[in-house]
Coordinates of C-alpha atoms in Angstrom, one line a residue:
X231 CA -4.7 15.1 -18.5
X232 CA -5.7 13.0 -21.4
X233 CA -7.7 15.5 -23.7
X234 CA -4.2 17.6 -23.2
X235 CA -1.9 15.4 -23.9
X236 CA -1.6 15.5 -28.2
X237 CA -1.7 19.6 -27.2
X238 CA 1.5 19.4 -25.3
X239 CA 3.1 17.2 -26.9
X240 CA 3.3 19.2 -30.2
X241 CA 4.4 22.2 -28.2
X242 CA 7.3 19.8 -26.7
X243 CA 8.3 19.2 -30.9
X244 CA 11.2 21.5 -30.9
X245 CA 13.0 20.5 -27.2
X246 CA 14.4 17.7 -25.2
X247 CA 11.5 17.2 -23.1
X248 CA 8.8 14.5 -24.6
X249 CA 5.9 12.7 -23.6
X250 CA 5.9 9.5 -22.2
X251 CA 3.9 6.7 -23.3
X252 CA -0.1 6.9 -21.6
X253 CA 0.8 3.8 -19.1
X254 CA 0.1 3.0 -15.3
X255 CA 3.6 4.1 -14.4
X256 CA 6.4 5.5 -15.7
X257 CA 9.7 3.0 -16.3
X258 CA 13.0 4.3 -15.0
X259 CA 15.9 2.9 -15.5
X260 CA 18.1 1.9 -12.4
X261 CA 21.7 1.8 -12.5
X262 CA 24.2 -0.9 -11.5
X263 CA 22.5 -2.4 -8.6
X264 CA 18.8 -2.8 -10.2
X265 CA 17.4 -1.4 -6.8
X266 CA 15.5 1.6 -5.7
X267 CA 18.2 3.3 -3.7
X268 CA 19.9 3.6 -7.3
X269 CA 17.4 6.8 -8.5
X270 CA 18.3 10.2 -7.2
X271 CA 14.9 12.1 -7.1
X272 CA 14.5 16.0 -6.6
X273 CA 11.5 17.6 -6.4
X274 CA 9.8 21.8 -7.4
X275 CA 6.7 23.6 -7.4
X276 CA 5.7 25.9 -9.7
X277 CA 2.9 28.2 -10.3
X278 CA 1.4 27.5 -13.6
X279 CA 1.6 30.9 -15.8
X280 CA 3.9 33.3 -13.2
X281 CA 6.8 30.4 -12.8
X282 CA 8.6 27.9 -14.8
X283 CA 10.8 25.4 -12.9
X284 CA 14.2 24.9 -12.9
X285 CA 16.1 22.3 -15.5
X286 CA 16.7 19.3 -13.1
X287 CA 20.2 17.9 -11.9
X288 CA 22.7 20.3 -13.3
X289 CA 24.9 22.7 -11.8
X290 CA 26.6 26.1 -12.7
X291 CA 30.4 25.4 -12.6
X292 CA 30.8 29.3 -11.8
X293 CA 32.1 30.7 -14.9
X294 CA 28.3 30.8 -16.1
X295 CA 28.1 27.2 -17.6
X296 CA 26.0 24.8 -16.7
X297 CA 27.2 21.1 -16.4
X298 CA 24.5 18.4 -18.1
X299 CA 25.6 15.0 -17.8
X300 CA 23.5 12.2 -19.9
X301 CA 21.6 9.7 -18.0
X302 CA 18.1 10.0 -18.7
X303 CA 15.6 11.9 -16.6
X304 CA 12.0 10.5 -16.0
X305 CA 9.7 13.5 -14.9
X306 CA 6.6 12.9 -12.6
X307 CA 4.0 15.8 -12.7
X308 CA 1.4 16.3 -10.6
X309 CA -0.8 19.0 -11.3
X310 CA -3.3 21.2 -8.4
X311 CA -5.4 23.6 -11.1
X312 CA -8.5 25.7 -10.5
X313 CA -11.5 26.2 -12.3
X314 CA -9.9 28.6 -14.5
X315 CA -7.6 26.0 -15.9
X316 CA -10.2 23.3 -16.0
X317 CA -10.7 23.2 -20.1
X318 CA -7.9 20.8 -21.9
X319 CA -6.3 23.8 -24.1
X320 CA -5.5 25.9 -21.1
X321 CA -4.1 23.2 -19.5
X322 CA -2.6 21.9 -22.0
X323 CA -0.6 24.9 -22.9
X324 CA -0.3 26.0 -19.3
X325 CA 1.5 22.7 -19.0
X326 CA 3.7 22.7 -21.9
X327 CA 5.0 26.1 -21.2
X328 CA 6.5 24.4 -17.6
X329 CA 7.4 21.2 -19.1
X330 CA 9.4 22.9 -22.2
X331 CA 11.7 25.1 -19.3
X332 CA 12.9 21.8 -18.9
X333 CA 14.7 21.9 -22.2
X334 CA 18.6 20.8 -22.2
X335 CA 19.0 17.3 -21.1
X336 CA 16.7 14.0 -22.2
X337 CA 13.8 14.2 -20.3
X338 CA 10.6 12.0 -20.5
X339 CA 7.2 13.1 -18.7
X340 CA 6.6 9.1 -17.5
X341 CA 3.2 10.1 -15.8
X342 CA 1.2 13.3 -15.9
X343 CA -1.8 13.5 -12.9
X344 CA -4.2 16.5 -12.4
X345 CA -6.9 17.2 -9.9
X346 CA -8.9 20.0 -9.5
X347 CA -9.1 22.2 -6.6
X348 CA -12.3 24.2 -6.0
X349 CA -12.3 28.1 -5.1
X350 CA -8.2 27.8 -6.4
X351 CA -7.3 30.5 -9.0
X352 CA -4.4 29.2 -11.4
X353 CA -2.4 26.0 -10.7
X354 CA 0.6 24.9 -8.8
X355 CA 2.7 22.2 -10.7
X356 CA 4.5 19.6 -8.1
X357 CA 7.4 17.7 -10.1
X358 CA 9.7 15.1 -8.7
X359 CA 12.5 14.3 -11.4
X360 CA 14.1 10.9 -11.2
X361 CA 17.7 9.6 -12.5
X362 CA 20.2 6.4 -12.3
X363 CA 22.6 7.8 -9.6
X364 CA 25.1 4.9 -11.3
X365 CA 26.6 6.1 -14.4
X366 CA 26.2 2.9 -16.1
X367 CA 22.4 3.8 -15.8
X368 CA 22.4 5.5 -18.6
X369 CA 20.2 3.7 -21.0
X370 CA 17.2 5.4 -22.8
X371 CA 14.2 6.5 -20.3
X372 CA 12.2 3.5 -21.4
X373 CA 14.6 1.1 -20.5
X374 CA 14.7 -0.8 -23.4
X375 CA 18.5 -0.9 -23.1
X376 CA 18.8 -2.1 -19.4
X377 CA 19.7 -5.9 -19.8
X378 CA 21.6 -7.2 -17.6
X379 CA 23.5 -9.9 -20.5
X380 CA 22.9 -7.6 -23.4
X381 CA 19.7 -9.5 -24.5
X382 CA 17.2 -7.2 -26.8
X383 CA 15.2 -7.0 -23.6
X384 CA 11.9 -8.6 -24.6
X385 CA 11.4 -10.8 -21.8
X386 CA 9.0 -9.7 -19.5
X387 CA 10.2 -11.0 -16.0
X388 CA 8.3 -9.5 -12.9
X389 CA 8.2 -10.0 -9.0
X390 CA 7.0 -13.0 -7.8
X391 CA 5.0 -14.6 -5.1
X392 CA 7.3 -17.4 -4.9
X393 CA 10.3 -15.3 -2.9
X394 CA 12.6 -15.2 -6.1
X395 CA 14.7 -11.7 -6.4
X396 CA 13.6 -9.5 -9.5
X397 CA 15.9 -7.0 -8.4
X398 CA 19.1 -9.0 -8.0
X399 CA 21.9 -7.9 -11.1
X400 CA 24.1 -10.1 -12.4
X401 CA 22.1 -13.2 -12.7
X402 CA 22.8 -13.9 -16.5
X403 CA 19.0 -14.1 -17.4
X404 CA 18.5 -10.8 -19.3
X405 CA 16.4 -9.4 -16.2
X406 CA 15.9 -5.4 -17.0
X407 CA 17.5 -3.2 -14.8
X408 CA 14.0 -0.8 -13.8
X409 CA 12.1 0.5 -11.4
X410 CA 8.4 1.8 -11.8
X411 CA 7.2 5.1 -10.5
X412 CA 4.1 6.7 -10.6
X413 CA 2.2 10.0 -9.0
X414 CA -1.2 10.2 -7.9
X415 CA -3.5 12.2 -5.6
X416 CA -7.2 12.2 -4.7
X417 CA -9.2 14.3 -2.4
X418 CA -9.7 13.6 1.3
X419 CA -12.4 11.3 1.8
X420 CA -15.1 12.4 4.8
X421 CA -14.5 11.1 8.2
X422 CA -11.5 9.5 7.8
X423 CA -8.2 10.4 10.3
X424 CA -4.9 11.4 8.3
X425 CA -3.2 8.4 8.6
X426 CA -5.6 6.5 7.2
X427 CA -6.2 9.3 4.1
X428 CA -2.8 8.6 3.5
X429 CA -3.0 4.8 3.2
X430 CA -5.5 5.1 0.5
X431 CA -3.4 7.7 -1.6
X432 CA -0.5 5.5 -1.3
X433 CA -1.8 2.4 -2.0
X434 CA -3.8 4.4 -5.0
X435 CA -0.4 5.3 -6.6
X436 CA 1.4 2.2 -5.8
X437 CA -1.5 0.0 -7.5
X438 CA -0.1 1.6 -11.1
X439 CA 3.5 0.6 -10.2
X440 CA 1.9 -3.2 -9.4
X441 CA 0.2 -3.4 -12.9
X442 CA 4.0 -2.5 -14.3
X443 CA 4.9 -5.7 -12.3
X444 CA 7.1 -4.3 -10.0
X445 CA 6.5 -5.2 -6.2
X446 CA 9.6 -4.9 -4.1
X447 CA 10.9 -1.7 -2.3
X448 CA 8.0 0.3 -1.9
X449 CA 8.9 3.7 -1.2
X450 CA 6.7 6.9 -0.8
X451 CA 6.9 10.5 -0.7
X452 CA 3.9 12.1 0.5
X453 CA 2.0 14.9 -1.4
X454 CA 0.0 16.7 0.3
X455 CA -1.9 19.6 -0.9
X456 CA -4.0 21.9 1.7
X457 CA -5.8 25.4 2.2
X458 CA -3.2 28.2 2.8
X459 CA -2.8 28.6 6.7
X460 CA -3.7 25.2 7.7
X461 CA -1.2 23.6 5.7
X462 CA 0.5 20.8 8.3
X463 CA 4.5 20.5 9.1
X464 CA 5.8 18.2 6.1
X465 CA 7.1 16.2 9.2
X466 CA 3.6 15.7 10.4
X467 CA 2.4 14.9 6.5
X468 CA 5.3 12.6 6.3
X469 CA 4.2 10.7 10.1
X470 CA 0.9 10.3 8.8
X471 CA 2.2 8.0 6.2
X472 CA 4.3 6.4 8.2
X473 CA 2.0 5.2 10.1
X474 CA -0.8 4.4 7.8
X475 CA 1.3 2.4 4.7
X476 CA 2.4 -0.8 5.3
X477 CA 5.0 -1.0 7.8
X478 CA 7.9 -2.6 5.1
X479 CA 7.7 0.5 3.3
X480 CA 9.7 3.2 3.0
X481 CA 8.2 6.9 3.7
X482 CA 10.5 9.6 2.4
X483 CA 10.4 13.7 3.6
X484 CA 6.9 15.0 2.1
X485 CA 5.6 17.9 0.0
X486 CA 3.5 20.0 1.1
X487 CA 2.0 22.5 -1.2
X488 CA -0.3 25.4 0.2
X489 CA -3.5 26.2 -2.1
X490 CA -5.5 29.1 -2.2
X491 CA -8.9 26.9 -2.8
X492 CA -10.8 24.5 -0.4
X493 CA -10.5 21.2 0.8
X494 CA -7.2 19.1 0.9
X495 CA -6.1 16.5 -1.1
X496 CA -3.7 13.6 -0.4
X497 CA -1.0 12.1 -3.0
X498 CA 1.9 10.4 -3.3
X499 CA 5.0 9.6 -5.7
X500 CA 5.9 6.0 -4.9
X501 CA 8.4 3.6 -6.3
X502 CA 8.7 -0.1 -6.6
X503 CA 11.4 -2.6 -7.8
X504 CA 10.5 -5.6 -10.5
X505 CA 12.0 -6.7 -13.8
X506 CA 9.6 -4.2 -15.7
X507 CA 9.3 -4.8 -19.4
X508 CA 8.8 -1.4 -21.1
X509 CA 8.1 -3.3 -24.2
X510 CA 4.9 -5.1 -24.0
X511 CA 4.7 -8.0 -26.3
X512 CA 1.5 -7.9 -29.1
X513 CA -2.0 -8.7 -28.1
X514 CA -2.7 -12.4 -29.4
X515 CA -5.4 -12.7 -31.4
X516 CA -7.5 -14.7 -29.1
X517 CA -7.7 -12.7 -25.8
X518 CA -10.1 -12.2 -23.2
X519 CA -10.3 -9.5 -20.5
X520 CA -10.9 -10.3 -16.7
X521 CA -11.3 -7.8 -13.0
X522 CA -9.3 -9.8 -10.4
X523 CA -13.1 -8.7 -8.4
X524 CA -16.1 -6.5 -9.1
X525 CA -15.8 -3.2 -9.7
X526 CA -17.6 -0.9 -7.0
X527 CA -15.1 0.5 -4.0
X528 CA -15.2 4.1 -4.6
X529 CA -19.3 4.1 -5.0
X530 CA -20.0 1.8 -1.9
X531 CA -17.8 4.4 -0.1
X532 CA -19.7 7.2 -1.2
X533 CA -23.3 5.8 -1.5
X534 CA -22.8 4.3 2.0
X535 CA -21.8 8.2 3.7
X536 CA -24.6 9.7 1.8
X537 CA -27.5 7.3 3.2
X538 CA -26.1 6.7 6.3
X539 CA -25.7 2.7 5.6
X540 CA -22.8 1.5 7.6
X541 CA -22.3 -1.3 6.3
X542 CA -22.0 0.0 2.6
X543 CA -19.5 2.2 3.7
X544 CA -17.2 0.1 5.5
X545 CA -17.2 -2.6 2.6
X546 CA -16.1 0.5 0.7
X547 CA -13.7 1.7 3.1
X548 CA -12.2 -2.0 3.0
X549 CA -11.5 -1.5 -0.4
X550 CA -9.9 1.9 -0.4
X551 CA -7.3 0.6 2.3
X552 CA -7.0 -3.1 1.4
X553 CA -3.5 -3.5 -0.3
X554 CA -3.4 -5.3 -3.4
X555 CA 0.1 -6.5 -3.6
X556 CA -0.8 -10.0 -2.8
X557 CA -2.9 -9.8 -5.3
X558 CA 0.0 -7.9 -7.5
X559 CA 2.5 -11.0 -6.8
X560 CA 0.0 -13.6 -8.1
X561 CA -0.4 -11.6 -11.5
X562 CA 3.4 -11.7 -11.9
X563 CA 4.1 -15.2 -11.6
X564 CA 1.8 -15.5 -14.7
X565 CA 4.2 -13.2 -16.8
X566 CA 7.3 -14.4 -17.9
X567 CA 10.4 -15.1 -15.6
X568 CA 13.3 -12.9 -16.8
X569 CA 15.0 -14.4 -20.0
X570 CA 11.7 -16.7 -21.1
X571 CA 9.9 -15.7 -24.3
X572 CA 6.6 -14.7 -24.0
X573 CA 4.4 -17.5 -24.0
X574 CA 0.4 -16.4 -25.2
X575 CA -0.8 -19.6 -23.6
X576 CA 0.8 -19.1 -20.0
X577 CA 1.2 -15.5 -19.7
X578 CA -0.7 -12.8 -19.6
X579 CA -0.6 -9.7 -22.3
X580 CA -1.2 -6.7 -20.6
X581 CA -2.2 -5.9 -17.1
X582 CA -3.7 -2.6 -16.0
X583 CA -5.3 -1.1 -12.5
X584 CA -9.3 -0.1 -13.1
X585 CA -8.8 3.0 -11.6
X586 CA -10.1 6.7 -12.7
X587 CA -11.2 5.6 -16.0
X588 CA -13.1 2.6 -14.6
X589 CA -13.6 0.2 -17.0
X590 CA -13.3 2.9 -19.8
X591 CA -9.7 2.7 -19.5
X592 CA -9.5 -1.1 -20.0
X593 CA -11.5 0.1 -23.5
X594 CA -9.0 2.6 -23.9
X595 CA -5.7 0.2 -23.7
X596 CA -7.1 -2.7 -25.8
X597 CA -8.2 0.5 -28.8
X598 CA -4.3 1.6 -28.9
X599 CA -3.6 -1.6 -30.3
X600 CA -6.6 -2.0 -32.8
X601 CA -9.2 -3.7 -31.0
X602 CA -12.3 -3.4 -29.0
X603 CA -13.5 -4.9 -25.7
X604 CA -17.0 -6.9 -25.7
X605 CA -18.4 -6.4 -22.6
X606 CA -20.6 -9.1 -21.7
X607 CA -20.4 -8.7 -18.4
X608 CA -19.8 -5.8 -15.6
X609 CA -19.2 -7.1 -12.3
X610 CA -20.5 -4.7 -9.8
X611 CA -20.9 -5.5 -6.4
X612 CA -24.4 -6.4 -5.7
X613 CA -25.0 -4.1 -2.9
X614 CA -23.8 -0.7 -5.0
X615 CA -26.1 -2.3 -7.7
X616 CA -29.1 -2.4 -5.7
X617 CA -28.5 1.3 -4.3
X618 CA -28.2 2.4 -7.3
X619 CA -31.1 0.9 -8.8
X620 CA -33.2 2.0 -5.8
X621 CA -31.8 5.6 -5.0
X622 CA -28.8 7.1 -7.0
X623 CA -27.4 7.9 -10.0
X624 CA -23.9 8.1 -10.3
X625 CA -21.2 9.4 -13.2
X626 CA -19.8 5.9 -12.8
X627 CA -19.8 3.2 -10.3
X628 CA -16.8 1.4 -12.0
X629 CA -14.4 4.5 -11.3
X630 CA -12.1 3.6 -8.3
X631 CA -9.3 4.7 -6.0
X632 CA -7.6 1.8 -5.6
X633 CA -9.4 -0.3 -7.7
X634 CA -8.7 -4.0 -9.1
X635 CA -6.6 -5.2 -11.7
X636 CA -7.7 -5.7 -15.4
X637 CA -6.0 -8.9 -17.2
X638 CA -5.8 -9.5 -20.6
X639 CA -4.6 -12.8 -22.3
X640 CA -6.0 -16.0 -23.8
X641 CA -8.2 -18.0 -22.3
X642 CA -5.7 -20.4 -21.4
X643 CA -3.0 -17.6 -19.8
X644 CA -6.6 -16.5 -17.7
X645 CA -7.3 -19.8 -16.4
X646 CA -4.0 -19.7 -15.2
X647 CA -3.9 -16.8 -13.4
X648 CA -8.0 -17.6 -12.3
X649 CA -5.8 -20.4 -10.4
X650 CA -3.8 -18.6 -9.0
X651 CA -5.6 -15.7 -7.3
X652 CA -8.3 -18.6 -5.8
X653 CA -6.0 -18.5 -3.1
X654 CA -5.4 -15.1 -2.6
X655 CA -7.2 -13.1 0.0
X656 CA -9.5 -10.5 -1.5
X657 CA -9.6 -11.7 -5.1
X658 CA -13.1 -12.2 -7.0
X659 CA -11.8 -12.4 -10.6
X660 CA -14.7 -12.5 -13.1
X661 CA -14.5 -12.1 -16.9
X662 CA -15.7 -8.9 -19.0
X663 CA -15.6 -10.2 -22.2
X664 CA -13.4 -11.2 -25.2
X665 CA -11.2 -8.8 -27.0
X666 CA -11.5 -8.7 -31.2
X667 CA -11.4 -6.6 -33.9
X668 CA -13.6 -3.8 -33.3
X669 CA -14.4 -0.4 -34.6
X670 CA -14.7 1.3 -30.5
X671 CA -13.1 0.8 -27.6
X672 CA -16.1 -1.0 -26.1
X673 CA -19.0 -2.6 -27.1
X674 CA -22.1 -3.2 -25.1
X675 CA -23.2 -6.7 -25.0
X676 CA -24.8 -6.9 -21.2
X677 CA -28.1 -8.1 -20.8
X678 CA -28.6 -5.3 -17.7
X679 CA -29.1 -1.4 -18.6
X680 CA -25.3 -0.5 -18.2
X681 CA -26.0 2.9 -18.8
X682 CA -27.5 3.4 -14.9
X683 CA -24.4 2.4 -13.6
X684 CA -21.8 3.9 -16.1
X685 CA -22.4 7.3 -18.0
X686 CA -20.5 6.3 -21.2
X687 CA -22.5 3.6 -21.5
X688 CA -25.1 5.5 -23.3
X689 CA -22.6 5.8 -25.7
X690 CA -21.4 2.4 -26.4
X691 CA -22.5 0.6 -29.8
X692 CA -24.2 -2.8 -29.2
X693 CA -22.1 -5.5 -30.1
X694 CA -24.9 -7.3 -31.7
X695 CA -25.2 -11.0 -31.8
X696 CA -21.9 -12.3 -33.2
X697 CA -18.4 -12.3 -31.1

């Protein structure tokens, strides 16, 4: 969706409908309550080129006239395309012709997802439009509004481990009234029974929602995507997430969208409560990047079903379906509690999930604000280093599903949260690098060939000798 995105959004110039910001999840504001059961959400499917969908919550009063009311929509999209509509420009304008039938009342694409489905001709569109069902929900679709004591909304307050309510209104601490939301989908893995598929894609989509800070009230609606004809019951899709997410969650009615290519894939648009700051505060000058643990999941996976090693492939299959929300929790308790100013010493600057930009995308955020990443240091796991040293090549061992969390703050706000997640199951964190002025998103300062284990690499300057 990236290489589309500057396409569509200049088609979008002239109408209502605009492009979010390119973040882990989308921010929706959420009403009086502050609380997931505040967002009405209704859901279409269109076939890119030969359908447009339908402009979301309005209602002809009978006398031909449609009734718009102004709360803000937030749009997830979540496209299925086929091989035809694989280049960015005929996506991109395939997409902006759907997204511009929106036209009419304020509506923000939060999150864009595409995945390709082979043997598919076209593209089918899945969107799931959310609103405040409150009326007093009606601030701007980035929230920056949605104080709760009128304060300009720069504090940065977030879940925490220590049992405190995020969500709660009316506390008189400038807490912002959001929830996150995000869609995702990836293909079925090999070998794996349903419920278990549709852990991984909801703990996939829900990791975004985490690096936005917000951890309570998961909810999930299942998107499933199969060949035509053996498309399930979307009660049988939806009981296959309710038995594979965690059991506090809440599964809602899936989707279930029948494809004229092969193999199925598994997604989900999820939700979570926190006290999300759409606003981040600036990158301090003296910042650092850390993984909350090696990078690797995805590969072990897939290098251990390949060769047959067992024991590859469950340490893989371990990190597809472990949930990160412990991990999640510790991570907020080093941003700022709702009302405090943000504090470059204690809390951390920006937090993202290493996901299917690997560590490219942690390049990618710290360039949008001017600087670069030095990598000194890409922590693999050892045993998808030594297969691929041995055997394999792969596009990029440090693209995951479900992958770790990137930090970013000084080193003082690090060794904070370092202290924190040494008590947390499944944490490893390990630094990449600092963060400076820079001319690319990442240079390579690793004493290893990085190139074996990620393609870019070939492409990254060397940092050279200075930092």
């Amino acid at each position: 969706m990236f290489p589309a995105r500057e396409r569509i959004a200049t088609a979008l110039a002239d109408t209502s409908v605009r492009l979010g910001p390119a973040t882990d999840a989308a921010v929706v504001p959420s009403g009086r309550d502050g609380t997931v059961s505040d967002i009405e959400r209704h859901t279409d499917v269109v076939a890119l080129g030969k359908s447009t969908p339908a402009v979301p919550f309005t209602a002809d009063d009978g006398d031909g006239t449609v009734d718009r009311d102004a709360r803000p929509i937030v749009t997830l999209a979540c496209a299925f395309v086929g091989d035809d509509l694989a280049d960015p420009d005929g996506l991109g304008d395939a997409l902006a012709t759907a997204y511009a039938a929106l036209d009419g009342p304020e509506v923000t694409i939060g999150k864009g997802h595409a995945v390709q489905l082979p043997g598919h001709r076209g593209g089918l569109l899945w969107l799931e439009h959310l609103r405040s069902a409150n009326d007093d929900g009606d601030g701007p679709a980035d929230g920056t509004d949605s104080t709760i004591d009128g304060s300009d909304g720069d504090s940065r307050g977030d879940s925490r481990s220590g049992g405190s309510d995020p969500g709660a209104a009316g506390t008189g601490t400038g807490l912002v009234r959001s929830v996150a939301a995000n869609v995702d989908a990836v293909h079925a893995f090999p070998d794996l029974l349903p419920p278990e598929q549709a852990r991984i894609a909801a703990l996939n989509a829900w990791n975004d929602a985490y690096a936005r800070g917000a951890t309570a009230e998961r909810t999930v609606r299942p998107v499933v995507a199969a060949p035509a004809g053996v498309d399930p019951p979307a009660a049988r899709a939806t009981a296959w997430y309710r038995a594979g997410v965690p059991r506090e969650a809440e599964v809602v009615p899936a989707s279930v969208i029948a494809h004229g290519g092969e193999g199925w894939v598994l997604g989900a648009s999820v939700i979570a409560r926190g006290s999300v700051n759409p606003t981040a505060p600036p990158l301090p000058d003296d910042c650092c990047a850390l993984v909350t643990r090696p990078l690797g999941g995805l590969a072990a996976f897939a290098l251990g079903s390949l060769d047959g090693d067992r024991g590859l492939r469950e340490l893989g299959r371990d990190r597809l379906a472990r949930d990160a929300l412990p991990v999640a929790e510790a991570l907020a308790a080093c941003r700022p509690s709702p009302g405090e100013a943000f504090d470059p010493a204690r809390h951390l600057a920006r937090v993202t999930d290493v996901s299917g930009e690997g560590v490219g995308g942690v390049g990618r955020l710290v360039a949008s604000e001017g600087r670069s990443l030095r990598l000194d240091r890409l922590p693999v796991l050892p045993a998808v280093a030594d297969a691929v040293a041995g055997w394999w090549t792969l596009p990029d061992v440090t693209v995951e599903t479900n992958g770790p969390f990137a930090a970013i703050g000084t080193p003082e706000a690090l060794a904070r949260v370092t202290d924190r997640l040494r008590g947390v199951e499944g944490a490893d964190p390990v630094r990449l690098g600092p963060v400076d002025r820079g001319d690319a998103p990442i240079r390579d300062a690793t004493d290893g060939d990085t190139s074996r284990l990620v393609e870019a690499a070939a492409r990254w300057p060397a940092a050279g000798e200075r930092r």
